[in-house]
PDB file of C-alpha atoms in Angstrom:
ATOM      1  CA  MET A  49       0.546   0.106  -0.192  1.00 43.00           C
ATOM      2  CA  SER A  50       1.190   3.385  -0.936  1.00 49.00           C
ATOM      3  CA  ASP A  51       1.259   6.278   1.992  1.00 68.00           C
ATOM      4  CA  ASP A  52       1.233   8.781  -1.330  1.00 90.00           C
ATOM      5  CA  VAL A  53      -2.134   9.818  -1.130  1.00 95.00           C
ATOM      6  CA  GLY A  54      -2.374  13.788  -1.403  1.00 94.00           C
ATOM      7  CA  TRP A  55      -4.621  12.748  -4.582  1.00 96.00           C
ATOM      8  CA  VAL A  56      -7.331  12.079  -2.442  1.00 96.00           C
ATOM      9  CA  PRO A  57      -8.531  15.440  -1.864  1.00 96.00           C
ATOM     10  CA  ASP A  58      -9.017  16.249  -5.770  1.00 96.00           C
ATOM     11  CA  ALA A  59     -10.399  12.721  -5.442  1.00 95.00           C
ATOM     12  CA  MET A  60     -12.910  13.553  -3.312  1.00 96.00           C
ATOM     13  CA  LYS A  61     -14.018  16.828  -4.694  1.00 96.00           C
ATOM     14  CA  ALA A  62     -14.248  15.402  -8.126  1.00 95.00           C
ATOM     15  CA  SER A  63     -16.463  11.999  -7.630  1.00 93.00           C
ATOM     16  CA  VAL A  64     -18.675  13.642  -4.876  1.00 93.00           C
ATOM     17  CA  PRO A  65     -20.109  17.149  -6.041  1.00 94.00           C
ATOM     18  CA  TRP A  66     -21.487  17.924  -2.876  1.00 94.00           C
ATOM     19  CA  VAL A  67     -17.937  18.099  -1.170  1.00 96.00           C
ATOM     20  CA  ARG A  68     -16.878  20.755  -3.277  1.00 95.00           C
ATOM     21  CA  THR A  69     -20.420  22.636  -2.976  1.00 94.00           C
ATOM     22  CA  VAL A  70     -20.474  23.159   0.602  1.00 96.00           C
ATOM     23  CA  GLY A  71     -16.570  23.733   1.001  1.00 96.00           C
ATOM     24  CA  ILE A  72     -15.514  20.614   2.550  1.00 98.00           C
ATOM     25  CA  GLU A  73     -11.341  21.085   2.665  1.00 98.00           C
ATOM     26  CA  PHE A  74      -8.937  18.430   3.897  1.00 98.00           C
ATOM     27  CA  ALA A  75      -6.291  19.580   6.521  1.00 97.00           C
ATOM     28  CA  GLU A  76      -4.496  15.962   6.553  1.00 97.00           C
ATOM     29  CA  VAL A  77      -5.100  12.313   5.140  1.00 97.00           C
ATOM     30  CA  GLY A  78      -3.477   9.696   5.288  1.00 96.00           C
ATOM     31  CA  PRO A  79      -4.268   6.053   5.113  1.00 95.00           C
ATOM     32  CA  THR A  80      -5.593   5.766   8.598  1.00 97.00           C
ATOM     33  CA  ARG A  81      -6.846   9.241   9.778  1.00 98.00           C
ATOM     34  CA  VAL A  82      -8.047  12.035   7.843  1.00 98.00           C
ATOM     35  CA  VAL A  83      -9.395  15.221   9.311  1.00 98.00           C
ATOM     36  CA  ALA A  84     -11.434  18.042   7.348  1.00 98.00           C
ATOM     37  CA  SER A  85     -13.402  20.863   7.714  1.00 98.00           C
ATOM     38  CA  LEU A  86     -16.914  22.472   7.470  1.00 97.00           C
ATOM     39  CA  PRO A  87     -16.923  25.946   6.820  1.00 96.00           C
ATOM     40  CA  ASP A  88     -19.877  28.339   8.848  1.00 95.00           C
ATOM     41  CA  ARG A  89     -22.004  29.288   6.166  1.00 94.00           C
ATOM     42  CA  GLU A  90     -25.380  30.626   6.604  1.00 93.00           C
ATOM     43  CA  GLU A  91     -27.156  28.554   4.022  1.00 93.00           C
ATOM     44  CA  LEU A  92     -25.965  25.006   5.907  1.00 93.00           C
ATOM     45  CA  ARG A  93     -27.174  26.382   8.818  1.00 92.00           C
ATOM     46  CA  ASN A  94     -30.209  25.390  10.835  1.00 92.00           C
ATOM     47  CA  HIS A  95     -33.098  26.940  12.685  1.00 94.00           C
ATOM     48  CA  VAL A  96     -30.470  27.495  16.070  1.00 92.00           C
ATOM     49  CA  GLY A  97     -27.864  29.078  13.584  1.00 90.00           C
ATOM     50  CA  GLY A  98     -25.978  25.841  13.837  1.00 91.00           C
ATOM     51  CA  PRO A  99     -24.945  23.721  10.828  1.00 94.00           C
ATOM     52  CA  HIS A 100     -27.803  21.588  10.239  1.00 95.00           C
ATOM     53  CA  ALA A 101     -27.590  18.317  11.477  1.00 95.00           C
ATOM     54  CA  ALA A 102     -27.606  16.931   7.725  1.00 95.00           C
ATOM     55  CA  MET A 103     -24.381  19.161   7.100  1.00 96.00           C
ATOM     56  CA  ILE A 104     -22.572  17.747  10.100  1.00 97.00           C
ATOM     57  CA  PHE A 105     -22.905  13.813   8.924  1.00 97.00           C
ATOM     58  CA  GLY A 106     -22.186  14.685   5.533  1.00 97.00           C
ATOM     59  CA  LEU A 107     -18.956  15.876   6.639  1.00 98.00           C
ATOM     60  CA  ALA A 108     -18.448  13.193   9.078  1.00 98.00           C
ATOM     61  CA  GLU A 109     -19.193  10.753   6.220  1.00 98.00           C
ATOM     62  CA  THR A 110     -16.804  12.592   4.048  1.00 98.00           C
ATOM     63  CA  ALA A 111     -14.054  12.191   6.260  1.00 98.00           C
ATOM     64  CA  SER A 112     -14.643   8.616   6.713  1.00 98.00           C
ATOM     65  CA  GLY A 113     -15.041   7.836   2.976  1.00 97.00           C
ATOM     66  CA  ALA A 114     -11.513   9.735   2.804  1.00 97.00           C
ATOM     67  CA  VAL A 115     -10.103   7.310   4.803  1.00 97.00           C
ATOM     68  CA  GLY A 116     -11.151   4.546   2.879  1.00 97.00           C
ATOM     69  CA  LEU A 117     -10.059   6.139  -0.538  1.00 96.00           C
ATOM     70  CA  ALA A 118      -6.659   6.555   1.425  1.00 97.00           C
ATOM     71  CA  ALA A 119      -6.545   2.759   2.785  1.00 97.00           C
ATOM     72  CA  PHE A 120      -7.921   1.047  -0.594  1.00 96.00           C
ATOM     73  CA  GLY A 121      -7.467   3.133  -2.909  1.00 93.00           C
ATOM     74  CA  ALA A 122      -5.342   1.007  -5.007  1.00 92.00           C
ATOM     75  CA  THR A 123      -8.473  -1.956  -5.019  1.00 93.00           C
ATOM     76  CA  MET A 124     -11.004   0.414  -6.851  1.00 91.00           C
ATOM     77  CA  GLU A 125     -10.384  -1.506  -9.831  1.00 93.00           C
ATOM     78  CA  ARG A 126     -11.617  -4.981  -8.155  1.00 94.00           C
ATOM     79  CA  ALA A 127     -13.960  -3.207  -5.089  1.00 96.00           C
ATOM     80  CA  THR A 128     -16.175  -0.745  -4.939  1.00 94.00           C
ATOM     81  CA  PRO A 129     -16.299   1.004  -0.997  1.00 95.00           C
ATOM     82  CA  LEU A 130     -20.184   1.176   0.058  1.00 96.00           C
ATOM     83  CA  VAL A 131     -21.576   2.105   3.451  1.00 97.00           C
ATOM     84  CA  VAL A 132     -23.119  -0.300   5.178  1.00 98.00           C
ATOM     85  CA  SER A 133     -24.680   1.965   8.251  1.00 98.00           C
ATOM     86  CA  SER A 134     -23.718   4.441  10.482  1.00 98.00           C
ATOM     87  CA  GLN A 135     -24.491   5.334  13.843  1.00 98.00           C
ATOM     88  CA  ILE A 136     -24.825   9.318  14.816  1.00 98.00           C
ATOM     89  CA  GLY A 137     -24.367  10.841  18.094  1.00 98.00           C
ATOM     90  CA  TYR A 138     -25.296  14.618  19.212  1.00 96.00           C
ATOM     91  CA  ARG A 139     -23.575  15.679  22.022  1.00 96.00           C
ATOM     92  CA  LYS A 140     -23.388  19.471  22.272  1.00 95.00           C
ATOM     93  CA  LEU A 141     -25.216  21.798  20.076  1.00 93.00           C
ATOM     94  CA  ALA A 142     -22.935  22.792  16.835  1.00 93.00           C
ATOM     95  CA  ARG A 143     -21.688  26.366  16.275  1.00 93.00           C
ATOM     96  CA  GLY A 144     -19.162  27.797  13.819  1.00 94.00           C
ATOM     97  CA  PRO A 145     -16.874  25.863  11.379  1.00 97.00           C
ATOM     98  CA  LEU A 146     -16.123  22.239  12.246  1.00 98.00           C
ATOM     99  CA  THR A 147     -13.529  19.697  11.945  1.00 98.00           C
ATOM    100  CA  ALA A 148     -14.394  16.051  11.686  1.00 98.00           C
ATOM    101  CA  GLU A 149     -11.493  13.221  12.672  1.00 98.00           C
ATOM    102  CA  ALA A 150     -11.891  10.254  11.433  1.00 98.00           C
ATOM    103  CA  VAL A 151     -10.131   6.628  12.290  1.00 98.00           C
ATOM    104  CA  LEU A 152      -9.529   3.457  10.823  1.00 98.00           C
ATOM    105  CA  THR A 153     -10.140   1.299  12.929  1.00 98.00           C
ATOM    106  CA  ARG A 154      -9.217  -1.757  11.863  1.00 96.00           C
ATOM    107  CA  PRO A 155      -5.657  -2.294   9.782  1.00 97.00           C
ATOM    108  CA  ALA A 156      -6.244  -2.306   6.162  1.00 96.00           C
ATOM    109  CA  ASP A 157      -4.241  -5.305   5.414  1.00 96.00           C
ATOM    110  CA  GLU A 158      -6.669  -7.500   7.531  1.00 97.00           C
ATOM    111  CA  VAL A 159      -9.250  -5.972   5.425  1.00 97.00           C
ATOM    112  CA  LEU A 160      -7.687  -6.618   2.006  1.00 97.00           C
ATOM    113  CA  ALA A 161      -6.808 -10.309   3.279  1.00 97.00           C
ATOM    114  CA  GLU A 162     -10.572 -10.679   3.375  1.00 97.00           C
ATOM    115  CA  LEU A 163     -10.685  -9.402   0.225  1.00 96.00           C
ATOM    116  CA  ASP A 164      -8.221 -11.284  -1.335  1.00 95.00           C
ATOM    117  CA  ALA A 165      -9.941 -14.629  -0.262  1.00 96.00           C
ATOM    118  CA  GLY A 166     -13.004 -13.845  -1.609  1.00 93.00           C
ATOM    119  CA  ARG A 167     -14.953 -12.586   1.052  1.00 94.00           C
ATOM    120  CA  ARG A 168     -16.817  -9.428   1.250  1.00 96.00           C
ATOM    121  CA  PRO A 169     -14.798  -7.355   4.050  1.00 97.00           C
ATOM    122  CA  GLU A 170     -15.978  -4.649   6.501  1.00 98.00           C
ATOM    123  CA  PHE A 171     -14.156  -1.869   8.054  1.00 98.00           C
ATOM    124  CA  THR A 172     -15.140   0.714  10.387  1.00 98.00           C
ATOM    125  CA  VAL A 173     -14.566   4.538  10.236  1.00 98.00           C
ATOM    126  CA  ASP A 174     -15.261   6.425  14.064  1.00 98.00           C
ATOM    127  CA  VAL A 175     -15.599  10.154  13.132  1.00 98.00           C
ATOM    128  CA  THR A 176     -15.329  13.066  15.760  1.00 98.00           C
ATOM    129  CA  VAL A 177     -16.564  16.434  14.987  1.00 98.00           C
ATOM    130  CA  ARG A 178     -15.161  19.087  16.987  1.00 98.00           C
ATOM    131  CA  ASP A 179     -16.317  22.796  17.085  1.00 96.00           C
ATOM    132  CA  ALA A 180     -13.682  25.996  16.637  1.00 92.00           C
ATOM    133  CA  ASP A 181     -13.177  25.585  20.159  1.00 94.00           C
ATOM    134  CA  GLY A 182     -12.184  21.811  20.065  1.00 96.00           C
ATOM    135  CA  THR A 183     -15.272  20.892  22.110  1.00 97.00           C
ATOM    136  CA  GLU A 184     -16.671  17.174  20.761  1.00 98.00           C
ATOM    137  CA  THR A 185     -20.130  18.270  19.364  1.00 97.00           C
ATOM    138  CA  THR A 186     -20.766  15.043  17.462  1.00 98.00           C
ATOM    139  CA  THR A 187     -19.456  11.260  17.138  1.00 98.00           C
ATOM    140  CA  VAL A 188     -19.895   9.197  14.262  1.00 98.00           C
ATOM    141  CA  SER A 189     -19.668   5.523  13.191  1.00 98.00           C
ATOM    142  CA  VAL A 190     -19.279   4.279   9.791  1.00 98.00           C
ATOM    143  CA  VAL A 191     -19.591   0.515   8.939  1.00 98.00           C
ATOM    144  CA  TRP A 192     -17.818   0.406   5.252  1.00 98.00           C
ATOM    145  CA  THR A 193     -17.805  -2.843   2.912  1.00 98.00           C
ATOM    146  CA  LEU A 194     -15.473  -3.572  -0.045  1.00 97.00           C
ATOM    147  CA  LYS A 195     -17.877  -4.976  -2.512  1.00 96.00           C
ATOM    148  CA  PRO A 196     -15.765  -7.332  -5.169  1.00 94.00           C
ATOM    149  CA  ASN A 197     -16.470  -5.822  -8.339  1.00 92.00           C
ATOM    150  CA  ARG A 198     -18.315  -8.712 -11.038  1.00 84.00           C
ATOM    151  CA  ALA A 199     -15.809  -9.637 -13.724  1.00 69.00           C
ATOM    152  CA  ALA A 200     -16.523  -8.243 -17.295  1.00 45.00           C
ATOM    153  CA  SER A 201     -18.002 -10.891 -19.320  1.00 41.00           C
ATOM    154  CA  GLY A 202     -16.157 -11.987 -22.394  1.00 46.00           C
ATOM    155  CA  SER A 203     -18.228 -13.884 -24.497  1.00 42.00           C
TER     156      SER A 203
END
């Protein structure tokens, strides 16, 4: 697995237009950890003046997807990453710009070994969302799978 994952932010912005639309930026990208941010813009807010819950979840899910892409990008020709499930906990009212830290909770080598063995592996990415003061506002756990691509039929 290559540690060169500098291409991930551009790939996320190109393949997921919503990422560009809301202005998500990537401060750190690695195969086990991603830090992404969401700006504080009026059109992204809810009725109490903070980021809408959909924006918070979207930031967290995007950060988790970037971790998956960084960790398993080399497998994209043979497997497609898909979300299996997500769990979200709102801990404190979010205000202002947000930062999401997403961490792969299982070694990528284990996931790839399952894929190589013909199984459909799952992996979890845990995400912590914090406000500008560093206060934890939201936690999200996203379970992903690598769905093996069907081989193109030759006849």
